[in-house]
């Protein structure tokens, strides 16, 4: 992704004159803050996207997927950013997200 | 398949909010509704950090980081600057925590409100100074522990009622909202977009480290706050017309709300009863005001 | 147009001619007339500007920052307590590199309450990153506002134009108010590289770790350095268009001066009269007025003071626990010169005590008759 | 350089009088400086203002201590403050009063010239201010111009016109009338 | 009692031992722990004091003034933006001659946001009339609070005890916390000649015309002057009772030093290590730490620096448009000495950039190898 | 012979108020009731001048002149200083103008009110910044001329409702008063003396130069303000219990109140009608609140 | 009166260290601000003391005077301080105070 | 002088661990200095702290760049940050992990000593923190004392006792247990 680029300069001569943002925090992979990882059991999932709705990062993407006639999208945890807060698991109405211990 | 809130994401992940941060969710929702033609004024608060360090940002729209007391005044200046350059459309948002709103930024907010300057003031309320590590603010509720209201001397003053203070200013629109009810929240932002003058949106935003609550419960707590009448969801037009948006039919006890939060764990049953009564009384009062508005 | 106006109105007209677009200001004696005239000009439509009637000076500066950050030309004015109340946001405006221009009327701080002139208010802002121009006539006040926008917008730093309470602010004198069309030629509309623009979104002022903060500060210093040349150049350009020239310093009868009296603001104005008198008495004395205190014109002072016999600096301010600010910094500028004259430091006129030609002659006498400074600091006219 | 001191009361427009004089001087392409003695200006309390006039730019910025002229806008001030303090020897005092110069013997004894003008009556006649607090500054100005010869009537009229927010004509008439009276006194 | 405490807690214990009676403070990183500990001590009854949980630093200082004016011992602490927000009332506290003592944690100003150390915040208050003590260890922080009350209450002026963000404030180290009873002997209860007392009513700070304002200002300067001796004397007395001595400056290996490195705060602390190393290499170098910046110890500097070959001043601050404040004022102090060494000015460590022994050795090398300062100001470690 | 207000005079003549100054009268009355065991905190306002220059004073009790924004915070500090020195009796008064209360001092006042600090805050309201020469404050009423709201663009915002703002803080006692009704005013101060916590007293104080009214009419105008319902006289206990103290039975028209004042002379009949309606509506609202309180 | 004393000193050596009031504003005879002087017609006066009540200075004194059986005091204008605002005349219920032009 | 660097995650009590060590050192009458790498401390985000130990007063105030010891409070950090950066040659890394030193071949290859301790299990056993986020600092401290020999068990116990606001005994027990295990590993 374009805006995940890290911004580099050597010093005063090529940096901006003030603290102005030039890139997105997408460079910052907060996935490494996580000690618990949400795992969606798509078998149980009812594709309500409540998990997506309540993710504070947001690190649940809506991806195309032909699940059924009426359902053409699915929630996918973006592990690059998911901090493992567990809200998605807590709020999932069918409890189909499990928080598992993160491994090295 | 229909989503209950807009799909577009203006805010990006990678930001520096804690796990389970209510303030991050609040921002996400507001931006979803406002879109990209907006400029933010953000004083010192968790969001000064959440957005990310130089040279990065996660908010996705222009943001002016500013001194703690100045959210509203800077917003007034931004609006005036845009207008004189013939841009009437870009919306201006002052985005501040409870400390920056109830305490150190109150005067600037009051000034802007009296002038009825045309911007949206959003206070995400986590009920203490969180960015500096959980100190009492005047938004801290009665009974809560913070590092400056130690357990032995927990906060003995009522939470300052910012909404009534602003109602006294007779600004065109005031509303409360909860991150547990994003649809309601977004509906309010949509309404705000149609109103000229000073608009105030007060969002209850749980904070796991500050509330000493598990991160996964942030949304739940924001719901319990509403359902226990601790944080009623309503709106006020022109400072006098009240409307409760989420009527609490079967309230849960405040105890249910307080219990998962470490900051309240020292409270006795009597203390909890006190909180219950205060919540009930205020809700009653609101109902009366609503009634009065409909007369 | 030749007009008899007070210093405060010179500020207002300066802002009007510079086409300031947003004015956020709060009243304080002796600045109120600035605000009053501007609000009338805005109300009458004589000025196309938004006037934000803020609830404090803190918000005046904050609102100015917001406006300036969108690329609008912002103006404000204050004095004393009001300036002090802005302190935090003064640092902010400079750190944010916003080209705000402000008028400040030098008035003594309370307590005790005083409304009279003294430079402590602006001197106490010397470390904020703002440029400071001390004017010594109403004409210079007006002209300096216009020049300041030109400089501020080139270097992305805010500028304060400073004048003495009452002695200038409430003194009516003849001022040439230039034509708008010529001012427009001198001062083009503001263009900013980075501004609050939804089409090109940036966050401004985000947390900066020790890895780059230092470099950002260095750039402010670089901009200040750059300002020195710019002030001289824009001053020359000003002369071409308006016939009046302003630089970092003003020299008067300095060619062969052995004793140099240094001061600023209206004390420097009165010094003209004193120098004339002393010259008539055959004294080789000259006046060096420091007009620009930030950036401090060290290089110029070194050049001008080279080879003089004695120098005296007269401060209408005091940094308690030390000495007058112009005195300190003048000495600092010359310090590493291999051979420099002694510099005498005088405090005079605090809290509006009148600084008459007689007082100034007393100072000259002390300098003339004293081989070498006998005190760290001379308080002139204090009742002991 | 000519230096002038005005004595008046807060709310009487003393500063405006000094400004109008300055405008008049400026119209004649001379240099002028005028400023109030700034204290706490309360209606009724004694106030002062200073003016300097010269043919070259005026650099001096201190107060006026030894004026050539003293102008007293309200006769009751003469008891309240020492209006003659510092007045240059041979200087003039111009007083708004119904009385005649001879009535100010102590000034005359000190060698000062005393001129009087009943500016209050002129002001009232032209409905400037109320009877209880008439606004005498324009009438005084006319008299000052005539007595001192510092500035011509035309310039005074223009200066008055510029500075009167309301009742321009009445103010001009008052100035003219006072000028005429004073000129007569002076010449006759 | 030997304890491992952070600099912030050293401030709190200093206030506790001084029996501060009213604390009005507002949290800010990196000062929060001061407030937190004090509010706990008050809540537990470990301290007999009223804690006012104000809504801003402006009110923190205002409430401190109110309390102090009644004759109560007042304490507060802040940092950076908070200190700046107090600016107006800092002037007020000094003008009102109130013996308030405050801790300030040196933190860089925004924008951009920074929480790291830099002296710009306190340097920008150099003109307020407050005394300033820069500590370089947690022990000194604690001791300085106690000493400050003693001095402040004698001269009726407020004092700021200053420490570096994180480098001291959040560093835990061994501190001897003295016995309350001995502190009580050192520091008697506060007695004030003029205070808010209904039995003896006075108005404080009423409008003062040019006839007497100047004399009131002069008295502040006199009190600052007096403070110099007092700081030395109370420091000696402190040594007698507690075994540790503090004066206006600290000298280290200065006896035969030809090159003198001047700095303050924790940079001066690290310099000890560097001096030791350089001495081992046979360099005749010494350290002069300026502990008290207000009043500025001009006389001491002149004495100590007399006859040295070269001097360097290392500033962790910058007065934009000029140079580092310690550099400026050191030069000013020595200026009128007939024969003085050249003084090199260095800026280092702004915004929390780490000042390592290597950086300091670089500075020494420049000074050693440069005959005479070649630049007005050397920025060390800036990425160009 | 009985006087209707206490005979004792704490304030002395010789002070520097203008002829006919309402603020001087307000001080005189309050001091009559409070007596000598009191300490004042006075921010920048006309009273910083009125009291007199160094080394004189006219107030007759200890007075700390302080910065414009700080009346309340200094009062909090004074009270704390007294209490820790075991003086619980001396009363503390923050005495400020409308600018120092509604605008630049609002935040400190709100902070003290939230903490419920134990002092009396008196705002003498002359409806503009008078000490600096009549500039708009947020207490300036709709329609008024000031030097910063010129006739062509007179004040278009409603007077900020400070009393409601403070009611939202739920402080124990709030009252309005008028210098034309000294007996009522003094009764309120007597009541205040019995209450702990933050008390707020809002006194309408005509100002001849600022209102462009003849000095002899100051008391008359303060009476007309009440009788025209422009400035109702009432009190609020604990932020919710309203009581109107001077019921206006036969109101005079607002026009009668506005007419002698030069600051309103540019108003059209329509403008005046607008003011009339606003005054009537607010009085109605107050009556309702009073009713509600008695339920 | 004791507190009407003017306070004098020569300079730093004998003045206080801060701006502290040491005397009363009674030294300041504001009577010289007056251009209209209130004159009470005691014949008409009903001794209600409303004038006294509303004087902002206050510059109406209550002085002992046996007027009648029930009235033993009378209002006396203190011309040292009266600024001539006219409130007393305006508020006097029987209009027995006249504001007359001040003479030199 | 000995220099140590701690690696942990926000909310894990890394700074507290370094403080407890410092307390222990101080109890033995030596000099010590400890401070966090202060950034934006968020729960879960990587953090660091530094400690210096000496027999004479410590004047140096810059950061620790070349520690003698590195202590890793959370094994997942090893992927996230370069914990060995600057470590003195021959220095030691003490890791909280179930794994064994041999599993950290890359460190060993660079000549570092690696010690491991399953502080997490010890913490959980003593009910320090929750299972999801155990508070491992006191256990780590015990192990550090044993592995490094920098400080005796008694001092560690006292330091821990002083700094634990709650569960003092549990914390002490955790420290002791870890100490014992580590000592055995070291000796055996
Ligand atoms: C003048 C000033 N005082 C104090 C601070 C320190 N400070 C920064 S954020 C903050 C707390 C903010 O609290 P709140 O507004 O509730 O936002 P939160 O951190 O809870 O999101 C404080 C006290 C500051 N930046 N500026
Ligand atoms: C920080 C600051 N800003 C501005 C002023 C100038 N000032 C002094 S008094 C005053 C107006 C006060 O208005 P108000 O509080 O209504 O009292 P009033 O003068 O009307 O009695 C102002 C603006 C000041 N002293 N300090
Ligand atoms: S665990 Fe939290 S951060 Fe991760 S996807 Fe779920 S809600 Fe988002
Ligand atoms: S909340 Fe649960 S059921 Fe709904 S989409 Fe997410 S995982 Fe599926
Ligand atoms: S402290 Fe609270 S509000 Fe701040 S980022 Fe963390 S969770 Fe969000
Ligand atoms: S301006 Fe108004 S409030 Fe101020 S002293 Fe005069 S009359 Fe009183
Ligand atoms: S005229 Fe005014 S000042 Fe004089 S006595 Fe009557 S009320 Fe008092
Ligand atoms: S108000 Fe009139 S009647 Fe009453 S006492 Fe005064 S003068 Fe007499
Ligand atoms: Mg908060
Ligand atoms: Mg007012």
mmCIF file of C-alpha atoms in Angstrom, chain C residues 119-322:
data_model
loop_
_atom_site.group_PDB
_atom_site.id
_atom_site.type_symbol
_atom_site.label_atom_id
_atom_site.label_comp_id
_atom_site.label_asym_id
_atom_site.label_seq_id
_atom_site.Cartn_x
_atom_site.Cartn_y
_atom_site.Cartn_z
ATOM 1 C CA UNK C 119 9.233 46.785 27.995
ATOM 2 C CA UNK C 120 9.118 43.912 30.454
ATOM 3 C CA UNK C 121 6.059 42.467 28.754
ATOM 4 C CA UNK C 122 7.657 42.017 25.348
ATOM 5 C CA UNK C 123 11.134 41.289 26.663
ATOM 6 C CA UNK C 124 9.688 38.363 28.569
ATOM 7 C CA UNK C 125 8.665 36.962 25.167
ATOM 8 C CA UNK C 126 12.170 37.117 23.745
ATOM 9 C CA UNK C 127 12.531 33.352 23.944
ATOM 10 C CA UNK C 128 9.278 32.473 22.155
ATOM 11 C CA UNK C 129 10.581 32.418 18.595
ATOM 12 C CA UNK C 130 8.714 35.586 17.610
ATOM 13 C CA UNK C 131 10.519 38.342 15.799
ATOM 14 C CA UNK C 132 10.321 41.661 17.597
ATOM 15 C CA UNK C 133 10.340 45.120 16.072
ATOM 16 C CA UNK C 134 10.382 48.118 18.394
ATOM 17 C CA UNK C 135 8.990 51.181 16.671
ATOM 18 C CA UNK C 136 9.711 54.717 17.663
ATOM 19 C CA UNK C 137 7.095 56.706 15.778
ATOM 20 C CA UNK C 138 3.554 56.163 14.645
ATOM 21 C CA UNK C 139 4.702 56.190 11.060
ATOM 22 C CA UNK C 140 7.093 53.384 11.820
ATOM 23 C CA UNK C 141 4.335 51.466 13.565
ATOM 24 C CA UNK C 142 2.167 51.516 10.486
ATOM 25 C CA UNK C 143 5.007 50.801 8.080
ATOM 26 C CA UNK C 144 6.357 48.009 10.249
ATOM 27 C CA UNK C 145 3.105 46.093 10.150
ATOM 28 C CA UNK C 146 3.198 46.043 6.392
ATOM 29 C CA UNK C 147 6.855 45.117 6.303
ATOM 30 C CA UNK C 148 6.290 42.440 8.929
ATOM 31 C CA UNK C 149 3.795 40.516 6.856
ATOM 32 C CA UNK C 150 6.254 40.506 4.022
ATOM 33 C CA UNK C 151 9.022 39.139 6.208
ATOM 34 C CA UNK C 152 6.894 36.777 8.298
ATOM 35 C CA UNK C 153 5.387 35.113 5.279
ATOM 36 C CA UNK C 154 8.776 34.493 3.708
ATOM 37 C CA UNK C 155 10.307 32.846 6.758
ATOM 38 C CA UNK C 156 7.165 31.332 8.277
ATOM 39 C CA UNK C 157 7.563 32.935 11.650
ATOM 40 C CA UNK C 158 5.353 35.379 13.515
ATOM 41 C CA UNK C 159 6.317 38.984 14.197
ATOM 42 C CA UNK C 160 5.455 41.378 16.964
ATOM 43 C CA UNK C 161 5.499 45.122 16.328
ATOM 44 C CA UNK C 162 5.971 46.913 19.595
ATOM 45 C CA UNK C 163 5.220 50.439 20.715
ATOM 46 C CA UNK C 164 5.303 52.291 23.997
ATOM 47 C CA UNK C 165 2.094 52.674 25.971
ATOM 48 C CA UNK C 166 0.690 56.189 25.726
ATOM 49 C CA UNK C 167 3.998 57.690 24.654
ATOM 50 C CA UNK C 168 3.204 56.248 21.223
ATOM 51 C CA UNK C 169 -0.063 54.414 21.516
ATOM 52 C CA UNK C 170 -1.989 57.490 22.597
ATOM 53 C CA UNK C 171 0.084 60.135 20.963
ATOM 54 C CA UNK C 172 -1.428 61.705 17.900
ATOM 55 C CA UNK C 173 1.028 62.713 15.268
ATOM 56 C CA UNK C 174 1.311 63.139 11.572
ATOM 57 C CA UNK C 175 1.415 59.867 9.680
ATOM 58 C CA UNK C 176 1.440 59.256 5.983
ATOM 59 C CA UNK C 177 -1.107 56.547 5.265
ATOM 60 C CA UNK C 178 -0.046 54.967 1.990
ATOM 61 C CA UNK C 179 -2.296 54.051 -0.905
ATOM 62 C CA UNK C 180 -3.775 50.588 -0.824
ATOM 63 C CA UNK C 181 -2.726 49.931 -4.407
ATOM 64 C CA UNK C 182 0.930 50.523 -3.667
ATOM 65 C CA UNK C 183 0.812 48.412 -0.544
ATOM 66 C CA UNK C 184 -0.745 45.660 -2.616
ATOM 67 C CA UNK C 185 2.221 45.829 -4.937
ATOM 68 C CA UNK C 186 4.638 45.615 -2.039
ATOM 69 C CA UNK C 187 2.806 42.850 -0.262
ATOM 70 C CA UNK C 188 1.420 40.068 -2.457
ATOM 71 C CA UNK C 189 -1.303 37.722 -1.163
ATOM 72 C CA UNK C 190 -0.198 35.023 1.215
ATOM 73 C CA UNK C 191 0.785 31.648 -0.223
ATOM 74 C CA UNK C 192 1.668 28.814 2.112
ATOM 75 C CA UNK C 193 3.332 25.563 1.179
ATOM 76 C CA UNK C 194 1.802 23.593 4.022
ATOM 77 C CA UNK C 195 -1.606 24.557 5.270
ATOM 78 C CA UNK C 196 -4.853 23.113 6.520
ATOM 79 C CA UNK C 197 -6.409 21.998 3.274
ATOM 80 C CA UNK C 198 -8.775 19.085 3.018
ATOM 81 C CA UNK C 199 -7.590 18.354 -0.495
ATOM 82 C CA UNK C 200 -4.078 17.873 0.761
ATOM 83 C CA UNK C 201 -4.422 16.630 4.317
ATOM 84 C CA UNK C 202 -1.582 16.906 6.789
ATOM 85 C CA UNK C 203 -1.375 16.655 10.533
ATOM 86 C CA UNK C 204 0.571 19.561 12.008
ATOM 87 C CA UNK C 205 2.633 19.404 15.148
ATOM 88 C CA UNK C 206 2.407 15.703 15.914
ATOM 89 C CA UNK C 207 4.521 14.139 18.613
ATOM 90 C CA UNK C 208 8.166 14.388 17.630
ATOM 91 C CA UNK C 209 10.688 12.187 19.304
ATOM 92 C CA UNK C 210 14.230 13.151 20.110
ATOM 93 C CA UNK C 211 15.219 11.869 16.683
ATOM 94 C CA UNK C 212 13.952 14.909 14.776
ATOM 95 C CA UNK C 213 12.820 17.587 17.212
ATOM 96 C CA UNK C 214 16.283 19.111 17.385
ATOM 97 C CA UNK C 215 16.387 19.584 13.614
ATOM 98 C CA UNK C 216 13.027 21.337 13.640
ATOM 99 C CA UNK C 217 14.316 23.765 16.246
ATOM 100 C CA UNK C 218 17.435 24.354 14.234
ATOM 101 C CA UNK C 219 15.284 25.355 11.302
ATOM 102 C CA UNK C 220 13.564 28.017 13.347
ATOM 103 C CA UNK C 221 16.941 29.435 14.197
ATOM 104 C CA UNK C 222 17.903 29.317 10.530
ATOM 105 C CA UNK C 223 14.736 31.218 9.642
ATOM 106 C CA UNK C 224 15.543 33.855 12.255
ATOM 107 C CA UNK C 225 19.006 34.165 10.792
ATOM 108 C CA UNK C 226 17.535 34.532 7.328
ATOM 109 C CA UNK C 227 15.209 37.226 8.628
ATOM 110 C CA UNK C 228 18.112 39.566 9.262
ATOM 111 C CA UNK C 229 18.896 39.926 5.617
ATOM 112 C CA UNK C 230 15.246 39.949 4.704
ATOM 113 C CA UNK C 231 14.437 42.799 7.018
ATOM 114 C CA UNK C 232 17.180 44.877 5.483
ATOM 115 C CA UNK C 233 16.150 43.956 1.939
ATOM 116 C CA UNK C 234 12.436 44.465 2.403
ATOM 117 C CA UNK C 235 13.285 47.701 4.150
ATOM 118 C CA UNK C 236 15.147 48.896 1.070
ATOM 119 C CA UNK C 237 12.320 47.821 -1.162
ATOM 120 C CA UNK C 238 9.965 49.694 1.130
ATOM 121 C CA UNK C 239 12.029 52.798 0.697
ATOM 122 C CA UNK C 240 11.800 52.518 -3.047
ATOM 123 C CA UNK C 241 8.041 52.371 -2.928
ATOM 124 C CA UNK C 242 7.209 54.547 0.040
ATOM 125 C CA UNK C 243 10.279 56.698 0.608
ATOM 126 C CA UNK C 244 10.976 55.495 4.134
ATOM 127 C CA UNK C 245 13.601 52.934 5.054
ATOM 128 C CA UNK C 246 13.772 50.601 8.008
ATOM 129 C CA UNK C 247 16.511 48.172 8.908
ATOM 130 C CA UNK C 248 17.667 46.246 11.934
ATOM 131 C CA UNK C 249 19.075 49.325 13.591
ATOM 132 C CA UNK C 250 18.962 53.070 13.115
ATOM 133 C CA UNK C 251 22.119 55.171 13.322
ATOM 134 C CA UNK C 252 22.141 58.858 14.110
ATOM 135 C CA UNK C 253 25.268 61.015 14.032
ATOM 136 C CA UNK C 254 27.347 57.913 14.358
ATOM 137 C CA UNK C 255 30.055 58.663 11.835
ATOM 138 C CA UNK C 256 32.645 59.961 14.236
ATOM 139 C CA UNK C 257 30.916 59.123 17.480
ATOM 140 C CA UNK C 258 33.186 58.013 20.274
ATOM 141 C CA UNK C 259 30.463 57.557 22.813
ATOM 142 C CA UNK C 260 27.463 55.631 21.597
ATOM 143 C CA UNK C 261 24.106 55.650 23.327
ATOM 144 C CA UNK C 262 22.033 52.615 22.530
ATOM 145 C CA UNK C 263 18.342 52.385 23.161
ATOM 146 C CA UNK C 264 15.047 51.519 21.557
ATOM 147 C CA UNK C 265 11.477 52.729 21.119
ATOM 148 C CA UNK C 266 10.622 56.231 22.224
ATOM 149 C CA UNK C 267 13.663 56.641 24.442
ATOM 150 C CA UNK C 268 15.678 56.376 21.265
ATOM 151 C CA UNK C 269 13.420 58.970 19.709
ATOM 152 C CA UNK C 270 14.048 61.461 22.486
ATOM 153 C CA UNK C 271 17.746 60.678 22.243
ATOM 154 C CA UNK C 272 17.851 62.431 18.875
ATOM 155 C CA UNK C 273 17.183 65.685 20.639
ATOM 156 C CA UNK C 274 19.786 64.959 23.288
ATOM 157 C CA UNK C 275 22.407 63.986 20.761
ATOM 158 C CA UNK C 276 21.765 67.205 18.866
ATOM 159 C CA UNK C 277 22.277 69.196 22.019
ATOM 160 C CA UNK C 278 25.408 67.322 23.013
ATOM 161 C CA UNK C 279 26.813 67.633 19.529
ATOM 162 C CA UNK C 280 26.264 71.350 19.790
ATOM 163 C CA UNK C 281 28.388 71.211 22.897
ATOM 164 C CA UNK C 282 31.031 69.484 20.814
ATOM 165 C CA UNK C 283 30.578 66.011 22.256
ATOM 166 C CA UNK C 284 31.339 63.173 19.891
ATOM 167 C CA UNK C 285 28.271 61.198 20.631
ATOM 168 C CA UNK C 286 25.939 59.157 18.484
ATOM 169 C CA UNK C 287 22.721 57.195 18.752
ATOM 170 C CA UNK C 288 22.255 53.591 17.845
ATOM 171 C CA UNK C 289 18.645 52.534 17.991
ATOM 172 C CA UNK C 290 18.009 48.834 18.069
ATOM 173 C CA UNK C 291 14.844 48.449 16.070
ATOM 174 C CA UNK C 292 14.849 44.707 15.712
ATOM 175 C CA UNK C 293 15.499 42.825 18.910
ATOM 176 C CA UNK C 294 14.643 39.396 17.500
ATOM 177 C CA UNK C 295 16.565 38.319 15.573
ATOM 178 C CA UNK C 296 19.202 40.142 17.557
ATOM 179 C CA UNK C 297 21.453 42.122 15.194
ATOM 180 C CA UNK C 298 24.761 40.969 16.665
ATOM 181 C CA UNK C 299 26.731 41.277 13.448
ATOM 182 C CA UNK C 300 25.530 44.837 12.843
ATOM 183 C CA UNK C 301 26.334 45.872 16.379
ATOM 184 C CA UNK C 302 29.816 44.485 16.098
ATOM 185 C CA UNK C 303 30.404 46.369 12.893
ATOM 186 C CA UNK C 304 28.945 49.635 14.076
ATOM 187 C CA UNK C 305 30.514 49.613 17.526
ATOM 188 C CA UNK C 306 33.954 48.602 16.401
ATOM 189 C CA UNK C 307 36.527 51.087 17.583
ATOM 190 C CA UNK C 308 34.180 53.245 19.647
ATOM 191 C CA UNK C 309 35.387 54.468 22.977
ATOM 192 C CA UNK C 310 32.424 53.827 25.184
ATOM 193 C CA UNK C 311 28.961 52.479 24.805
ATOM 194 C CA UNK C 312 25.909 52.842 27.009
ATOM 195 C CA UNK C 313 22.734 50.834 26.724
ATOM 196 C CA UNK C 314 19.540 52.268 28.149
ATOM 197 C CA UNK C 315 16.925 49.676 28.973
ATOM 198 C CA UNK C 316 13.314 50.349 29.821
ATOM 199 C CA UNK C 317 13.108 46.817 31.128
ATOM 200 C CA UNK C 318 14.741 44.664 33.730
ATOM 201 C CA UNK C 319 15.271 40.961 33.835
ATOM 202 C CA UNK C 320 15.083 40.629 37.610
ATOM 203 C CA UNK C 321 18.122 38.963 39.064
ATOM 204 C CA UNK C 322 20.165 40.132 36.146
#
